[in-house]
């Protein structure tokens, strides 16, 4: 076995020229930007981190680190990437695309015995449902460094195997792997108005942002710290979103498989087919949804009012702790579950018109934090940790 | 009764078709009998079999809180009533006029000489609205909450129908009884 | 002498009614027909394992990643592509099955239309990712995207059926408060 591996390594060494880890600059450029400068980034197959610049300029710095690639392969790779930024009329345009997908870490295999998908590695774990604090959501968002894969080789090894001598599945040895690490950082001044068009793009906004952002993203992910600007417009589709805090703006979510938001304030959300966990709901939040699964974990002391309009949604509602609140559920054909023992059925009416299904009035004692309003059709509400006991009819 | 079935039921939850057939063998007779109270023989057989299929479909939701038999019976009754509704129109909810306060407070005491079969025959003569409620109450042993859930009528209506059914039953049996004597 | 006739019925005897002779076979047929076909019960795990076992190939050509070897660059269905093909076929068959199951349990035209649109949208995505895969068939992330897309489509259909099932459930064992 050892001999075989050695042979192959040797073979690779001989036939494919010199192999070494190499850092290459793909693009490096800076542009001055004033309060009226606008910018567009068109990102495809690219991974990007956005930070704040303090010198009134936009900086683009893109480097690649090659590990296990031959000189020729490095050249080919660099050829296949296209990055260019131009400034015209106080407007900066960045185009960054690549023939092949470049992630934070990209793997290419050289598996002598073929590569086999080992599906166990693809499976997701299912957490049990308990109330999460806003801080724990934020922690979860930060945990894997905004999506950076901490142990890339293990990540890969969990999902792909090769065939060993005895015909059984075998882990792939590091020696046969090519690893490409990408580091593309864009620094923007805090006053820049920025539009991002992303496709298969991995975007991380590493610092709190007050920029006016308009982001369209299809496939990939967006990770952010705090996004604050009432003019923000985000449209995220078939991708993933994690943000520590969102203040202001309107957001459109379509098929976000695991959305994590630390807190929401003054936001209008339109969503469908998504799964989103929200650490804390603050004031002025409204959600219009179709067929998503939402987790509303906590409520701010003065959230005042929350509106949900939904169809075919699953709502996990954790009642506000410590403060008084009111809940009004109107709609049609919805089930409200309390643990395993109690279901309130809000039956469909023959014509399907909405009616006042369920109401929990404020108790009148202690601080009143706000009114939760659900307008919900064909929905399922899971209620957690509740002291609410409906009166028997 | 549920103890020996525990294993069978666990197997059913796992989709074991052999276990399902065993359950069918154990209960099909009794469930057929139940369905026959509401439907004719052919329809009752179909309804009974469809009820089993429905039951197996949702067997994951069955917990040992209830005996399996009563859980199954409920499904059979529900399904039979659904089928009955398709065939007969008189289940549209009627306006409830003010109830007269009757002296007859749910009195089910009848003459001892009246046989069960006579009562069953008399029930068959009741108008459909009352007949179903009487059957669910008297024969199946459901209370008004359960009846209201099965028939999807308000509890008040259920009480009214039962009362009127009971009173008509008395009338029918009185004449029958009287006729039998002479 | 009076009797409370409710007592007459407390004993639920089931005599007198006889089921026709072939009822057991009839039920068996109905049961079989109602059970989901074995293929749809396959979870992704099983699908992939099947794919994994099925495909293998020659070692050497793959080890060489040099341009000088033009012959090995010829487009032949590489094993990874074959593996993906098999997985794709299995998933698409299941997605089809689940789609049919889905439309049979709901009458909501709007819901069906929205699902149709979403699935078409994901299908279009899949075509795009497939193109990328053709260009670069050894990129792990691309392969993952392909599989994720298929998984998502299947899961969406399963989830909505589950949702509808819960909504339609008549609560035999729950305490129900109708409002």
XYZ file of C-alpha atoms in Angstrom:
754
model
C 0.000 0.000 0.000
C 2.682 2.383 1.058
C 4.667 1.519 -1.986
C 1.750 2.207 -4.233
C 1.154 5.620 -2.718
C 4.769 6.458 -3.021
C 4.748 5.330 -6.596
C 1.863 7.569 -7.386
C 3.327 10.519 -5.599
C 6.511 9.984 -7.465
C 4.643 9.651 -10.662
C 2.844 12.889 -10.054
C 6.092 14.518 -9.191
C 7.724 13.346 -12.348
C 4.965 13.777 -14.836
C 3.429 16.964 -13.620
C 6.443 19.086 -12.980
C 7.209 20.779 -9.743
C 4.564 20.961 -7.096
C 4.624 23.624 -4.463
C 2.492 26.029 -2.517
C 2.410 29.332 -4.259
C 0.820 32.674 -3.603
C -0.223 34.714 -6.603
C -1.765 38.143 -6.803
C -4.724 38.089 -9.111
C -5.704 41.698 -8.865
C -4.784 44.683 -6.789
C -6.216 48.136 -7.332
C -7.516 51.173 -5.459
C -9.866 53.979 -6.424
C -10.719 57.172 -4.607
C -14.343 57.594 -3.627
C -16.236 60.611 -2.347
C -19.712 60.991 -0.900
C -21.276 60.845 -4.327
C -19.457 57.824 -5.600
C -21.539 54.820 -6.454
C -20.312 51.313 -7.150
C -21.459 48.059 -8.643
C -19.825 44.723 -8.032
C -20.709 41.909 -10.408
C -19.534 38.753 -8.791
C -19.785 35.335 -10.276
C -18.158 32.195 -8.975
C -16.281 34.394 -6.570
C -15.653 34.588 -2.889
C -15.332 38.034 -1.418
C -14.931 39.675 1.958
C -16.019 43.270 2.388
C -14.434 45.496 4.992
C -14.408 49.180 5.799
C -11.748 51.488 4.463
C -10.754 54.610 6.283
C -8.752 56.429 3.645
C -11.541 57.491 1.326
C -10.667 54.833 -1.220
C -12.002 51.525 -2.456
C -9.376 48.811 -2.337
C -9.484 45.565 -4.280
C -7.004 42.917 -3.231
C -7.263 39.462 -4.664
C -4.717 36.722 -4.072
C -4.755 32.985 -4.605
C -2.687 30.392 -2.856
C -1.976 27.216 -4.779
C -1.157 24.004 -3.037
C -0.358 20.936 -5.079
C -0.680 22.645 -8.453
C 1.958 22.602 -11.080
C 3.268 25.807 -12.612
C 1.257 25.174 -15.695
C -1.907 24.574 -13.744
C -1.354 27.788 -11.831
C -1.063 29.651 -15.104
C -4.209 28.041 -16.439
C -6.114 28.894 -13.311
C -5.052 32.506 -13.404
C -6.107 32.648 -17.017
C -9.533 31.378 -16.166
C -10.192 34.172 -13.701
C -11.340 37.540 -14.862
C -11.194 40.444 -12.458
C -11.273 44.034 -13.508
C -12.508 47.285 -12.007
C -13.054 50.563 -13.763
C -14.047 54.007 -12.670
C -16.088 56.251 -14.881
C -18.114 59.312 -14.034
C -17.635 58.809 -10.316
C -18.997 55.342 -10.702
C -16.935 52.228 -10.058
C -17.690 48.917 -11.670
C -16.096 45.669 -10.643
C -16.399 42.505 -12.627
C -15.152 39.340 -11.083
C -15.874 36.001 -12.544
C -14.192 32.740 -13.097
C -14.747 29.803 -15.374
C -14.745 27.517 -12.418
C -16.112 28.192 -8.995
C -13.658 29.654 -6.594
C -14.568 29.337 -2.988
C -12.696 30.232 0.090
C -11.005 26.893 -0.273
C -11.343 24.915 -3.457
C -10.473 21.307 -3.785
C -9.493 19.357 -6.813
C -8.780 15.704 -6.456
C -6.234 13.478 -7.967
C -7.594 10.218 -6.865
C -5.787 7.288 -8.411
C -8.640 4.965 -7.759
C -11.483 7.237 -8.558
C -13.617 9.437 -6.388
C -16.738 8.227 -4.734
C -19.409 10.327 -3.147
C -19.952 9.159 0.390
C -23.326 10.479 1.178
C -23.239 10.130 4.934
C -21.109 13.192 4.957
C -23.787 15.229 3.208
C -26.409 14.696 5.813
C -27.449 17.522 8.062
C -27.992 17.096 11.740
C -31.376 18.079 13.112
C -31.361 20.080 16.292
C -34.129 19.702 18.806
C -36.193 22.822 19.053
C -35.538 24.968 22.075
C -35.522 28.677 22.639
C -32.246 30.211 21.507
C -31.067 33.505 22.827
C -30.055 36.277 20.481
C -26.497 35.889 21.641
C -26.423 32.233 20.840
C -27.645 32.961 17.329
C -24.910 35.524 16.920
C -22.438 32.998 18.240
C -23.697 30.426 15.788
C -23.264 32.891 12.966
C -19.714 33.618 14.009
C -18.889 30.055 14.844
C -17.470 28.843 11.626
C -15.974 32.172 10.899
C -18.784 33.358 8.712
C -18.805 30.208 6.699
C -15.134 29.664 6.429
C -14.447 25.992 6.517
C -12.130 25.482 9.410
C -10.837 22.074 8.541
C -11.129 21.898 4.797
C -9.522 18.567 4.388
C -11.815 16.922 6.878
C -14.813 18.603 5.263
C -13.770 17.105 1.985
C -12.864 13.747 3.476
C -16.286 13.414 5.049
C -17.942 13.623 1.703
C -15.634 11.938 -0.739
C -13.764 8.696 -0.562
C -11.814 6.577 -2.881
C -11.556 2.887 -3.470
C -8.860 1.066 -1.603
C -6.878 -1.988 -2.568
C -9.416 -4.306 -1.062
C -12.278 -2.710 -2.956
C -13.676 -0.929 0.093
C -14.196 2.759 0.627
C -11.059 4.483 1.773
C -10.240 7.995 2.807
C -8.415 10.136 0.318
C -4.863 10.957 1.201
C -3.845 14.562 1.355
C -1.045 13.955 -1.045
C -3.412 13.433 -3.897
C -5.329 16.634 -3.324
C -4.960 20.022 -4.856
C -6.056 22.876 -2.675
C -6.701 26.392 -3.773
C -7.171 29.118 -1.205
C -8.712 32.384 -2.220
C -8.419 35.695 -0.468
C -10.325 38.512 -2.076
C -10.868 41.532 0.154
C -12.667 44.685 -0.876
C -12.463 47.679 1.399
C -15.149 50.322 0.980
C -15.689 53.689 2.660
C -18.717 53.834 4.966
C -20.582 56.334 2.831
C -20.423 54.416 -0.432
C -23.666 53.490 -2.158
C -23.100 49.966 -3.357
C -24.915 47.542 -5.568
C -23.893 43.884 -5.668
C -25.002 41.353 -8.244
C -23.874 37.964 -7.103
C -24.223 34.594 -8.676
C -22.609 31.611 -7.017
C -20.919 34.165 -4.873
C -19.808 33.889 -1.301
C -20.004 37.327 0.263
C -18.944 38.141 3.778
C -19.388 41.594 5.212
C -16.851 41.454 7.976
C -17.658 44.683 9.763
C -20.816 46.517 10.728
C -22.101 48.340 7.684
C -24.073 51.525 7.332
C -23.717 51.691 3.564
C -26.773 51.896 1.424
C -26.711 48.440 -0.120
C -28.650 46.860 -2.891
C -27.802 43.197 -3.119
C -29.065 40.538 -5.457
C -27.653 37.133 -4.797
C -28.400 33.846 -6.457
C -26.714 30.766 -5.042
C -23.891 31.103 -2.617
C -24.166 32.835 0.694
C -24.176 36.171 2.383
C -22.773 36.584 5.861
C -22.888 39.909 7.591
C -22.418 41.557 10.918
C -24.755 44.480 11.358
C -26.537 45.891 8.322
C -28.008 49.272 9.060
C -29.641 51.420 6.447
C -33.331 51.980 5.864
C -32.786 52.008 2.103
C -31.147 48.617 1.954
C -32.697 46.235 -0.532
C -31.677 42.616 -0.492
C -32.900 39.875 -2.724
C -31.491 36.491 -1.844
C -32.431 33.397 -3.753
C -31.424 29.749 -3.410
C -28.631 30.906 -1.183
C -27.930 31.267 2.474
C -28.056 34.253 4.737
C -26.578 34.888 8.137
C -26.614 38.308 9.672
C -25.952 39.347 13.226
C -28.328 42.229 13.021
C -30.512 43.844 10.394
C -31.791 47.360 10.895
C -33.883 48.935 8.193
C -34.509 47.987 4.619
C -36.544 45.502 2.689
C -35.491 41.931 2.240
C -36.662 39.269 -0.132
C -35.831 35.680 0.728
C -36.448 32.806 -1.614
C -35.339 29.329 -0.646
C -32.932 30.233 2.074
C -32.142 26.863 3.517
C -30.793 27.929 6.858
C -31.193 31.597 7.566
C -29.908 32.950 10.850
C -30.623 36.495 11.900
C -29.528 37.804 15.278
C -32.044 40.599 15.444
C -34.461 42.477 13.224
C -35.585 46.053 13.454
C -37.555 48.250 11.110
C -37.528 45.685 8.363
C -39.982 44.523 5.785
C -39.419 40.917 4.795
C -40.980 39.022 1.935
C -40.145 35.361 1.897
C -40.929 31.978 0.468
C -39.769 28.390 0.812
C -37.212 29.365 3.431
C -36.150 28.307 6.912
C -35.203 31.231 9.041
C -34.326 31.590 12.697
C -34.589 34.988 14.328
C -32.868 35.699 17.609
C -34.777 38.813 18.563
C -37.624 40.757 17.039
C -37.498 44.457 17.674
C -39.871 47.150 16.573
C -41.385 47.759 13.178
C -40.940 44.345 11.680
C -43.342 42.891 9.180
C -43.057 39.593 7.354
C -45.063 38.443 4.348
C -44.451 34.797 3.727
C -45.344 31.796 1.689
C -44.508 28.308 2.872
C -41.493 29.090 5.017
C -40.519 27.900 8.447
C -39.823 30.641 10.922
C -38.436 30.578 14.414
C -39.277 33.641 16.503
C -37.138 33.099 19.555
C -37.227 36.330 21.514
C -38.990 39.638 21.612
C -37.517 42.974 22.493
C -38.817 44.786 25.578
C -40.531 47.333 23.381
C -41.173 45.645 20.082
C -44.533 47.426 20.037
C -45.934 45.625 17.070
C -45.139 42.703 14.810
C -47.054 41.682 11.723
C -46.961 38.403 9.925
C -48.947 37.623 6.811
C -48.518 34.080 5.722
C -49.778 31.111 3.807
C -48.762 27.528 4.344
C -46.135 28.568 6.830
C -44.785 26.818 9.886
C -44.240 29.206 12.723
C -42.305 28.350 15.856
C -43.445 30.955 18.303
C -41.597 31.429 21.544
C -43.693 33.703 23.676
C -42.192 36.915 25.023
C -40.591 36.214 28.368
C -40.868 38.499 31.353
C -43.151 41.049 29.737
C -46.810 41.323 28.971
C -47.911 41.160 25.364
C -50.910 40.485 23.210
C -51.320 37.969 20.417
C -53.954 38.023 17.760
C -54.287 35.311 15.172
C -56.661 35.768 12.332
C -56.960 33.815 9.144
C -58.209 30.458 8.137
C -57.447 26.762 8.383
C -54.624 26.890 10.846
C -53.541 24.639 13.656
C -51.962 25.970 16.801
C -50.078 23.360 18.789
C -49.108 23.428 22.428
C -46.703 20.623 23.154
C -48.148 17.188 22.555
C -51.391 17.571 24.374
C -53.241 20.481 23.005
C -54.254 21.607 19.577
C -56.403 24.552 18.759
C -57.981 23.971 15.402
C -59.004 27.010 13.514
C -61.167 25.340 10.972
C -61.429 26.239 7.358
C -64.629 27.990 6.509
C -66.580 26.955 3.464
C -65.690 30.095 1.545
C -62.172 30.402 2.879
C -62.684 33.867 4.266
C -60.505 35.035 7.133
C -61.856 35.270 10.623
C -60.566 36.051 14.048
C -59.226 32.666 15.097
C -57.481 33.142 18.354
C -56.667 35.959 20.673
C -54.596 36.381 23.751
C -55.225 39.706 25.321
C -52.620 41.505 27.375
C -52.828 40.526 31.001
C -52.542 44.097 32.126
C -49.802 43.432 34.618
C -46.197 44.391 34.273
C -44.605 46.063 31.309
C -46.436 45.696 28.023
C -43.980 45.002 25.237
C -46.166 44.838 22.177
C -48.770 43.248 19.977
C -48.091 40.218 17.849
C -50.406 39.984 14.876
C -50.673 36.952 12.676
C -52.738 36.865 9.532
C -52.244 33.226 8.672
C -53.848 30.815 6.261
C -53.190 27.077 6.068
C -50.592 27.528 8.736
C -49.198 25.562 11.610
C -48.126 27.377 14.737
C -45.977 25.675 17.323
C -46.163 27.400 20.674
C -43.329 26.990 23.124
C -42.890 27.366 26.856
C -46.180 28.927 27.233
C -48.330 29.603 30.240
C -51.327 30.316 28.104
C -54.259 28.116 28.919
C -57.338 28.555 26.779
C -60.639 28.617 28.595
C -62.858 25.617 28.013
C -65.958 26.341 25.980
C -56.290 -5.458 25.431
C -53.642 -3.210 24.035
C -50.708 -5.021 25.598
C -50.388 -7.988 23.235
C -50.861 -5.649 20.325
C -48.027 -3.342 21.312
C -45.518 -5.264 19.280
C -47.830 -5.542 16.309
C -48.471 -1.835 16.422
C -44.784 -1.029 16.608
C -44.288 -3.137 13.520
C -47.121 -1.362 11.768
C -45.453 1.949 12.496
C -42.401 0.635 10.727
C -44.489 -0.238 7.686
C -44.558 -3.990 8.243
C -47.357 -5.183 5.991
C -47.629 -8.573 7.651
C -48.318 -6.887 10.970
C -50.929 -4.732 9.291
C -52.714 -7.789 7.945
C -52.679 -9.296 11.420
C -54.322 -6.193 12.815
C -56.867 -6.366 10.035
C -57.611 -9.982 10.883
C -58.072 -9.116 14.524
C -60.353 -6.148 14.062
C -62.042 -6.304 10.678
C -65.059 -8.206 11.950
C -65.830 -5.812 14.757
C -65.165 -2.749 12.623
C -67.372 -4.082 9.883
C -70.109 -4.410 12.416
C -69.665 -0.792 13.418
C -69.710 0.437 9.844
C -72.856 -1.561 9.150
C -74.723 0.606 11.579
C -74.431 3.524 9.211
C -74.070 2.056 5.781
C -75.408 -0.824 3.769
C -73.321 -3.993 3.699
C -71.345 -3.285 0.552
C -70.555 0.299 1.463
C -69.796 -0.724 5.015
C -67.194 -3.196 3.856
C -65.488 -0.599 1.672
C -65.643 2.011 4.386
C -64.218 -0.402 6.924
C -61.325 -1.332 4.667
C -60.612 2.272 3.768
C -60.605 3.101 7.452
C -57.896 0.565 8.090
C -55.790 2.097 5.338
C -56.336 5.521 6.872
C -55.434 4.189 10.282
C -52.185 2.665 9.063
C -51.375 5.916 7.332
C -51.535 7.810 10.565
C -50.453 5.136 12.957
C -47.414 7.179 13.890
C -49.795 9.407 15.783
C -51.182 6.567 17.842
C -49.921 6.531 21.392
C -50.858 4.189 24.170
C -53.162 6.791 25.702
C -56.099 5.028 24.192
C -56.726 1.417 23.452
C -56.048 0.599 19.902
C -59.573 -0.680 19.408
C -61.263 2.532 20.429
C -58.816 4.580 18.384
C -59.518 2.459 15.371
C -63.244 2.521 15.961
C -63.223 6.282 16.000
C -61.605 6.300 12.596
C -64.145 3.830 11.301
C -67.041 5.836 12.676
C -65.690 9.078 11.241
C -65.154 7.557 7.862
C -68.541 5.849 7.840
C -70.277 9.098 8.711
C -68.364 10.836 5.928
C -69.558 8.227 3.488
C -73.072 8.505 4.863
C -73.041 12.241 4.326
C -72.146 11.692 0.717
C -75.193 9.567 0.272
C -77.740 11.409 2.318
C -78.402 15.086 2.394
C -80.217 15.492 5.651
C -77.122 16.271 7.635
C -77.165 19.923 6.905
C -77.224 21.688 10.198
C -80.621 22.862 11.185
C -81.608 25.968 13.061
C -81.995 25.290 16.698
C -85.177 26.774 18.024
C -85.439 27.520 21.669
C -85.296 24.390 23.709
C -88.317 23.840 25.867
C -87.239 22.888 29.287
C -88.378 19.333 29.412
C -88.994 17.399 32.527
C -87.511 14.380 30.835
C -83.904 14.930 31.781
C -81.999 12.433 29.677
C -84.051 9.581 30.985
C -83.169 6.337 29.306
C -85.303 4.121 31.440
C -87.537 1.974 29.343
C -89.717 -0.982 30.130
C -87.577 -4.018 30.994
C -89.493 -6.255 28.701
C -88.373 -4.386 25.637
C -85.595 -6.309 23.948
C -82.430 -4.978 22.445
C -83.491 -6.033 18.998
C -86.732 -4.151 19.323
C -84.819 -1.038 20.240
C -82.475 -1.507 17.294
C -85.410 -1.912 14.946
C -87.025 1.197 16.356
C -83.824 3.186 15.924
C -83.790 2.291 12.238
C -87.148 3.969 11.932
C -85.974 7.296 13.274
C -85.360 10.214 10.929
C -81.734 10.170 9.803
C -80.663 13.261 11.731
C -81.696 11.770 15.026
C -80.841 8.224 14.120
C -77.142 8.931 13.716
C -76.864 10.823 16.976
C -78.768 8.137 18.849
C -76.519 5.455 17.419
C -73.347 7.354 18.278
C -74.592 7.950 21.784
C -76.349 4.764 22.618
C -74.475 2.135 20.651
C -70.993 3.576 20.223
C -71.048 5.227 23.613
C -69.716 8.632 22.565
C -70.535 11.752 24.513
C -71.777 15.010 23.034
C -68.335 16.495 22.637
C -67.225 13.512 20.618
C -70.447 13.418 18.626
C -70.143 17.094 17.823
C -66.614 16.490 16.626
C -67.534 13.487 14.496
C -70.562 15.056 12.865
C -69.114 18.544 12.869
C -72.177 20.018 14.473
C -72.411 22.205 17.557
C -72.822 20.410 20.848
C -76.202 22.046 21.333
C -77.474 20.504 18.119
C -76.196 17.131 19.208
C -78.115 17.396 22.473
C -81.276 18.452 20.690
C -81.113 15.657 18.146
C -80.462 13.112 20.858
C -83.366 14.340 22.942
C -85.758 14.338 20.067
C -84.518 10.953 18.971
C -84.976 9.550 22.421
C -88.505 10.902 22.656
C -89.449 9.492 19.286
C -87.929 6.205 20.312
C -90.254 6.128 23.276
C -93.228 6.757 21.053
C -92.212 4.043 18.620
C -91.571 1.529 21.332
C -94.729 2.364 23.181
C -96.901 1.601 20.188
C -94.867 -1.459 19.386
C -94.980 -2.602 22.915
C -98.620 -1.920 23.177
C -99.287 -3.643 19.910
C -97.289 -6.643 21.013
C -99.342 -6.995 24.051
C -102.608 -7.036 22.286
C -89.781 -2.572 35.916
C -87.505 -0.253 34.144
C -84.135 -0.718 32.583
C -81.660 1.843 31.476
C -81.307 0.790 27.880
C -77.831 2.260 27.669
C -76.689 -0.746 29.596
C -77.968 -2.996 26.850
C -75.414 -1.548 24.505
C -72.411 -1.242 26.725
C -71.298 -4.641 25.643
C -70.244 -4.200 22.084
C -70.798 -7.585 20.581
C -70.200 -8.002 16.939
C -72.398 -10.820 15.962
C -74.572 -11.265 12.965
C -72.673 -9.401 10.307
C -70.574 -11.467 8.004
C -67.965 -10.171 5.654
C -67.872 -11.677 2.166
C -65.399 -14.518 1.612
C -62.805 -12.635 -0.373
C -62.657 -9.603 1.879
C -59.209 -10.343 3.170
C -57.662 -10.574 -0.283
C -59.530 -7.477 -1.328
C -58.115 -5.583 1.610
C -54.644 -6.882 0.937
C -54.812 -5.527 -2.593
C -56.013 -2.165 -1.339
C -53.261 -2.065 1.264
C -50.580 -2.814 -1.292
C -51.920 -0.136 -3.578
C -51.858 2.447 -0.835
C -48.329 1.820 0.314
C -45.723 4.110 -1.197
C -43.577 2.317 -3.695
C -40.303 1.102 -2.303
C -38.305 3.596 -4.330
C -39.810 6.578 -2.596
C -38.906 5.207 0.790
C -35.282 5.276 -0.152
C -33.576 8.054 1.654
C -30.705 9.874 0.126
C -28.273 7.750 2.059
C -29.320 4.647 0.285
C -29.360 6.308 -3.101
C -25.849 7.517 -2.790
C -24.540 4.265 -1.455
C -25.977 2.528 -4.463
C -24.261 5.047 -6.680
C -21.067 4.582 -4.765
C -20.969 0.863 -5.172
C -21.873 0.884 -8.805
C -19.150 3.041 -10.184
C -15.449 2.515 -10.492
C -12.923 2.860 -13.200
C -9.409 2.805 -14.401
C -6.862 4.335 -12.088
C -4.189 5.707 -14.205
C -5.673 8.121 -16.674
C -7.068 10.051 -13.814
C -3.778 10.406 -12.023
C -2.308 12.312 -14.898
C -3.320 15.906 -14.982
C -1.006 17.045 -17.666
C -1.932 18.688 -20.904
C 0.558 16.679 -22.931
C -1.624 13.642 -22.625
C -4.241 14.754 -25.121
C -5.786 11.345 -25.444
C -6.888 11.250 -21.854
C -8.551 14.598 -22.332
C -11.018 13.144 -24.718
C -14.493 13.460 -23.473
C -15.497 10.135 -22.119
C -18.128 9.788 -19.488
C -15.864 10.042 -16.539
C -16.836 8.079 -13.522
C -17.776 11.129 -11.512
C -20.199 12.109 -14.233
C -21.625 8.645 -14.306
C -22.051 8.689 -10.587
C -23.830 11.992 -10.790
C -26.013 10.704 -13.591
C -27.177 7.783 -11.551
C -27.853 9.942 -8.535
C -29.677 12.409 -10.710
C -31.883 9.771 -12.212
C -32.823 8.345 -8.862
C -33.610 11.733 -7.420
C -35.624 12.873 -10.412
C -37.684 9.713 -10.276
C -38.419 10.309 -6.613
C -39.165 13.967 -7.185
C -41.635 12.943 -9.847
C -43.285 10.481 -7.539
C -43.534 12.956 -4.711
C -44.965 15.538 -7.075
C -47.762 13.184 -7.979
C -48.347 12.405 -4.337
C -48.441 16.103 -3.577
C -51.004 17.081 -6.183
C -53.216 14.239 -5.109
C -53.529 15.507 -1.561
C -54.403 19.119 -2.243
C -57.010 21.062 -4.184
C -55.357 24.397 -3.722
C -54.593 25.514 -7.260
C -52.600 28.465 -6.081
C -50.390 26.274 -3.956
C -49.799 23.849 -6.785
C -48.933 26.650 -9.150
C -46.444 28.175 -6.770
C -44.800 24.840 -6.228
C -44.663 24.218 -9.928
C -42.935 27.553 -10.408
C -40.479 26.958 -7.622
C -39.555 23.533 -8.891
C -39.131 24.838 -12.412
C -36.954 27.584 -11.040
C -34.788 25.075 -9.209
C -34.641 22.956 -12.304
C -33.329 25.901 -14.287
C -30.747 26.393 -11.578
C -29.812 22.781 -11.863
C -29.192 23.142 -15.584
C -26.856 26.021 -14.867
C -24.952 24.107 -12.240
C -24.752 21.141 -14.613
C -23.106 23.321 -17.215
C -20.579 24.337 -14.650
C -20.053 20.731 -13.761
C -19.324 19.836 -17.359
C -16.698 22.522 -17.471
C -15.163 21.477 -14.225
C -16.104 18.060 -13.006
C -13.706 17.804 -10.157
C -14.821 20.775 -8.159
C -16.295 19.560 -4.912
C -18.459 22.598 -4.363
C -20.082 22.211 -7.744
C -20.887 18.599 -7.063
C -22.299 19.578 -3.715
C -24.477 22.194 -5.362
C -25.864 19.624 -7.739
C -26.741 17.229 -4.974
C -28.117 20.004 -2.765
C -30.410 21.138 -5.544
C -31.863 17.681 -5.956
C -32.172 17.222 -2.234
C -33.937 20.540 -1.857
C -36.508 19.755 -4.490
C -37.325 16.427 -2.950
C -37.451 17.871 0.532
C -39.762 20.719 -0.493
C -42.273 18.209 -1.818
C -42.041 16.038 1.245
C -42.374 18.985 3.600
C -45.506 20.370 1.989
C -47.166 16.974 2.061
C -46.349 16.701 5.730
C -47.748 20.179 6.275
C -50.989 19.351 4.499
C -51.223 16.100 6.410
C -50.983 17.903 9.718
C -53.596 20.434 8.662
C -56.001 17.726 7.596
C -55.495 15.513 10.565
C -58.623 14.844 12.525
C -57.537 14.837 16.117
C -58.654 11.611 17.607
C -56.304 11.713 20.497
C -55.875 15.383 21.058
C -58.094 17.525 23.115
C -59.642 19.775 20.544
C -61.044 23.168 21.167
C -62.944 24.416 18.213
C -63.188 28.113 18.087
